[in-house]
GROMACS .gro file of C-alpha atoms in nm:
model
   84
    1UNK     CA    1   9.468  16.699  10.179
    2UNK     CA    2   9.147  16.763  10.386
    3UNK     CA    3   8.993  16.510  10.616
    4UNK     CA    4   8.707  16.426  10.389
    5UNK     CA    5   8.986  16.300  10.129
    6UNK     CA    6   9.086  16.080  10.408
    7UNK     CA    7   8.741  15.986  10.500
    8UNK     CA    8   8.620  15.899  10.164
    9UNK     CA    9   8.975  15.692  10.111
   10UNK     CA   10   8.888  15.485  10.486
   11UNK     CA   11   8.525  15.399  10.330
   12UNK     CA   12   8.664  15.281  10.010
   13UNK     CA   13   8.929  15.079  10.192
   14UNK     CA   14   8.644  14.954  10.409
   15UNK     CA   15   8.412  14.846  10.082
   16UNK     CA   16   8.713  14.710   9.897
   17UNK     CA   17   8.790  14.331   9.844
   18UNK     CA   18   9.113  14.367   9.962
   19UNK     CA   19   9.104  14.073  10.278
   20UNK     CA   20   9.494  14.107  10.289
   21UNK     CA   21   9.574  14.235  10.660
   22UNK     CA   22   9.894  14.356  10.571
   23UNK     CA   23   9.796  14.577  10.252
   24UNK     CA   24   9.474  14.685  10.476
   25UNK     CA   25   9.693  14.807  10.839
   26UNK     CA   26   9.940  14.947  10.540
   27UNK     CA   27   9.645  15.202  10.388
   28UNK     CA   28   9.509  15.252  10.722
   29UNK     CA   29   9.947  15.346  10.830
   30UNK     CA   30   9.895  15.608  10.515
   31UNK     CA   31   9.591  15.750  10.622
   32UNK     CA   32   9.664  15.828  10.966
   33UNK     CA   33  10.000  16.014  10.851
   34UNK     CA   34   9.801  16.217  10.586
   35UNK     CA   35   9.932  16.008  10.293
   36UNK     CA   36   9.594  15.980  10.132
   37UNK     CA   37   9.730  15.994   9.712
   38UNK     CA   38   9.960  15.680   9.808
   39UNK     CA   39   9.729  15.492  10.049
   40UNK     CA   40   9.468  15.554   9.749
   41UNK     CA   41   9.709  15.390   9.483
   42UNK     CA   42   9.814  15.173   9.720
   43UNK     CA   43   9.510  15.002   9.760
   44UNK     CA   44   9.416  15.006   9.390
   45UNK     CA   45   9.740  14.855   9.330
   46UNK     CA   46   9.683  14.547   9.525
   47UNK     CA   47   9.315  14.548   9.428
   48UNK     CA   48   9.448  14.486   9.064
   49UNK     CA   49   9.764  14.307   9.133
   50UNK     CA   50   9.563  14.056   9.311
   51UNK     CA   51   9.301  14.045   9.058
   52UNK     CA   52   9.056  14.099   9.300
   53UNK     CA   53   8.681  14.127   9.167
   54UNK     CA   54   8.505  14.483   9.194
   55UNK     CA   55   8.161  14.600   9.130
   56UNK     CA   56   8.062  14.880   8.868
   57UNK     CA   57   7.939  15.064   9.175
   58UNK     CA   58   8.276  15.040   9.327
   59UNK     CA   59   8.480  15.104   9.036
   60UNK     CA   60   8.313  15.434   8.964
   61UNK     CA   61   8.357  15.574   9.303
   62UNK     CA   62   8.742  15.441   9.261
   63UNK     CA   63   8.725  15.699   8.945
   64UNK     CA   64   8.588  15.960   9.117
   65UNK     CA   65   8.826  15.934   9.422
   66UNK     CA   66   9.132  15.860   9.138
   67UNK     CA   67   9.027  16.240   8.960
   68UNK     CA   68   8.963  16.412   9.301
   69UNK     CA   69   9.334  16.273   9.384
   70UNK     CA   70   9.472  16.386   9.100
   71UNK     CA   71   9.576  16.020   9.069
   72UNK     CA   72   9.417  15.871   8.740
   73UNK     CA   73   9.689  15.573   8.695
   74UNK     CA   74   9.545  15.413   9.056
   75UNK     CA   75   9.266  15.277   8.825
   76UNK     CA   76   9.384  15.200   8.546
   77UNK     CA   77   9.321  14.857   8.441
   78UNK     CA   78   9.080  14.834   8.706
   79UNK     CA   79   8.783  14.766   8.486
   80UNK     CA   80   8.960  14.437   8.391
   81UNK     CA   81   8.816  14.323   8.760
   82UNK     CA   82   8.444  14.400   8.706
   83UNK     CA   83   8.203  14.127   8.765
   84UNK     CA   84   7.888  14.297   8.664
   0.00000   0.00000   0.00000
């Protein structure tokens, strides 16, 4: 996967809700070893497993990412979490 995958993955991470440190060094431990499909559903995973409020913005550049991936059940579900 190219570097802007991992790029666009790290500014998601950044703009998520996630507040976990954990689940956030854990994407971050993906990324830097060029895992960016499972840090990608990783995140996503915990986003909706912790039922963690997301914008409309945010969800369509989750869809975007999930397509580019090749990943489309990381979102999933997701727009059960929009607040707006």
């Amino acid at each position: 996967m190219s570097l802007s995958y991992r790029a666009q993955v790290a500014a998601l991470l950044d703009g998520s809700p996630l507040t976990s440190e954990a689940v956030i060094t854990d994407v971050q431990h993906l990324l830097s070893h060029g895992e960016e499909g499972l840090a990608f559903d990783t995140m996503c995973s915990w986003i909706y497993e912790d039922a963690l409020p997301i914008t409309r913005e945010y969800h369509a550049r989750l869809v975007v990412m999930a397509d580019e991936l090749g990943t489309p059940r990381s979102v999933q579900r997701l727009e059960e979490l929009l607040t707006d």
